[in-house]
């Protein structure tokens, strides 16, 4: 089942974050991930939201996401993201036979 990773971040070190972004797409693609959306100023339509950027990715299944997230090449570049941002990453299951949950 498809899974979606939704990162919600605030960037406090632009240079380190930009270094991460420059290496991100090839690493994501090598692990079967797809970048679906990346917005540096999403419009909040309801409630309040404390971050400045949202990134949405998809993977064919949870195992592919986990292989990507712990891979040595992703761990290497993610050091810059971790040092340059504050935020959360949510892993969402795609809609399957269990709807509604």
Short mmCIF file of C-alpha atoms in Angstrom, two decimals, residues 2-96:
data_model
loop_
_atom_site.label_atom_id
_atom_site.label_comp_id
_atom_site.label_asym_id
_atom_site.label_seq_id
_atom_site.Cartn_x
_atom_site.Cartn_y
_atom_site.Cartn_z
CA UNK A 2 1.28 3.47 -0.88
CA UNK A 3 2.57 5.56 2.00
CA UNK A 4 3.04 9.31 2.09
CA UNK A 5 5.65 11.20 4.07
CA UNK A 6 4.66 14.74 4.98
CA UNK A 7 7.45 16.95 6.32
CA UNK A 8 6.50 20.22 8.00
CA UNK A 9 9.55 22.33 8.72
CA UNK A 10 10.91 25.70 9.71
CA UNK A 11 14.34 26.51 8.27
CA UNK A 12 16.86 28.32 10.48
CA UNK A 13 20.07 27.65 8.51
CA UNK A 14 19.39 28.27 4.82
CA UNK A 15 22.89 27.33 3.60
CA UNK A 16 22.82 23.88 5.20
CA UNK A 17 19.25 23.29 4.09
CA UNK A 18 20.10 24.26 0.51
CA UNK A 19 22.99 21.76 0.56
CA UNK A 20 20.53 19.07 1.63
CA UNK A 21 18.04 20.04 -1.08
CA UNK A 22 20.76 19.88 -3.77
CA UNK A 23 21.41 16.20 -2.96
CA UNK A 24 17.86 15.16 -2.05
CA UNK A 25 16.10 14.25 -5.32
CA UNK A 26 18.63 11.73 -6.67
CA UNK A 27 18.73 9.91 -3.33
CA UNK A 28 14.93 9.87 -3.10
CA UNK A 29 14.57 8.55 -6.66
CA UNK A 30 17.14 5.78 -6.15
CA UNK A 31 14.95 4.43 -3.37
CA UNK A 32 11.69 4.60 -5.30
CA UNK A 33 10.40 7.74 -3.63
CA UNK A 34 8.54 10.44 -5.50
CA UNK A 35 8.37 14.12 -4.62
CA UNK A 36 4.72 15.14 -4.97
CA UNK A 37 4.79 18.68 -3.57
CA UNK A 38 7.18 21.11 -1.91
CA UNK A 39 5.87 24.51 -0.90
CA UNK A 40 7.91 27.17 0.89
CA UNK A 41 4.84 29.18 1.80
CA UNK A 42 1.71 27.03 1.87
CA UNK A 43 -1.56 28.81 2.48
CA UNK A 44 -3.13 27.89 5.81
CA UNK A 45 -6.88 27.65 5.21
CA UNK A 46 -7.95 26.53 8.68
CA UNK A 47 -6.35 26.76 12.11
CA UNK A 48 -2.80 27.83 12.81
CA UNK A 49 0.40 26.27 11.56
CA UNK A 50 3.82 27.02 13.07
CA UNK A 51 6.06 26.04 10.13
CA UNK A 52 7.10 27.61 6.86
CA UNK A 53 7.51 24.71 4.43
CA UNK A 54 5.67 21.50 3.64
CA UNK A 55 7.07 18.62 1.59
CA UNK A 56 4.98 15.65 0.43
CA UNK A 57 6.58 12.42 -0.83
CA UNK A 58 5.19 9.02 -1.73
CA UNK A 59 6.60 5.50 -1.62
CA UNK A 60 5.08 2.27 -2.90
CA UNK A 61 5.04 0.84 0.62
CA UNK A 62 6.27 1.38 4.17
CA UNK A 63 9.28 -0.87 3.63
CA UNK A 64 10.54 1.29 0.75
CA UNK A 65 10.16 4.39 2.93
CA UNK A 66 12.07 2.75 5.77
CA UNK A 67 14.87 1.54 3.47
CA UNK A 68 15.23 5.09 2.14
CA UNK A 69 15.11 6.77 5.55
CA UNK A 70 17.83 4.55 7.07
CA UNK A 71 19.99 4.19 3.95
CA UNK A 72 23.59 5.35 4.42
CA UNK A 73 23.30 7.84 1.54
CA UNK A 74 20.15 9.45 2.96
CA UNK A 75 21.51 9.49 6.51
CA UNK A 76 24.59 11.30 5.17
CA UNK A 77 22.64 14.14 3.55
CA UNK A 78 19.97 14.30 6.26
CA UNK A 79 22.52 15.59 8.76
CA UNK A 80 22.23 18.96 7.05
CA UNK A 81 18.42 18.92 7.17
CA UNK A 82 18.39 17.91 10.82
CA UNK A 83 20.85 20.69 11.72
CA UNK A 84 19.11 23.31 9.57
CA UNK A 85 15.45 22.79 10.43
CA UNK A 86 12.90 22.19 13.14
CA UNK A 87 9.72 20.30 12.43
CA UNK A 88 7.94 17.01 12.11
CA UNK A 89 7.62 14.24 9.55
CA UNK A 90 4.38 12.29 9.40
CA UNK A 91 4.02 8.91 7.68
CA UNK A 92 0.52 8.37 6.31
CA UNK A 93 -0.93 5.18 4.93
CA UNK A 94 -2.68 5.53 1.61
CA UNK A 95 -6.37 4.79 1.49
CA UNK A 96 -6.93 1.09 1.22
#
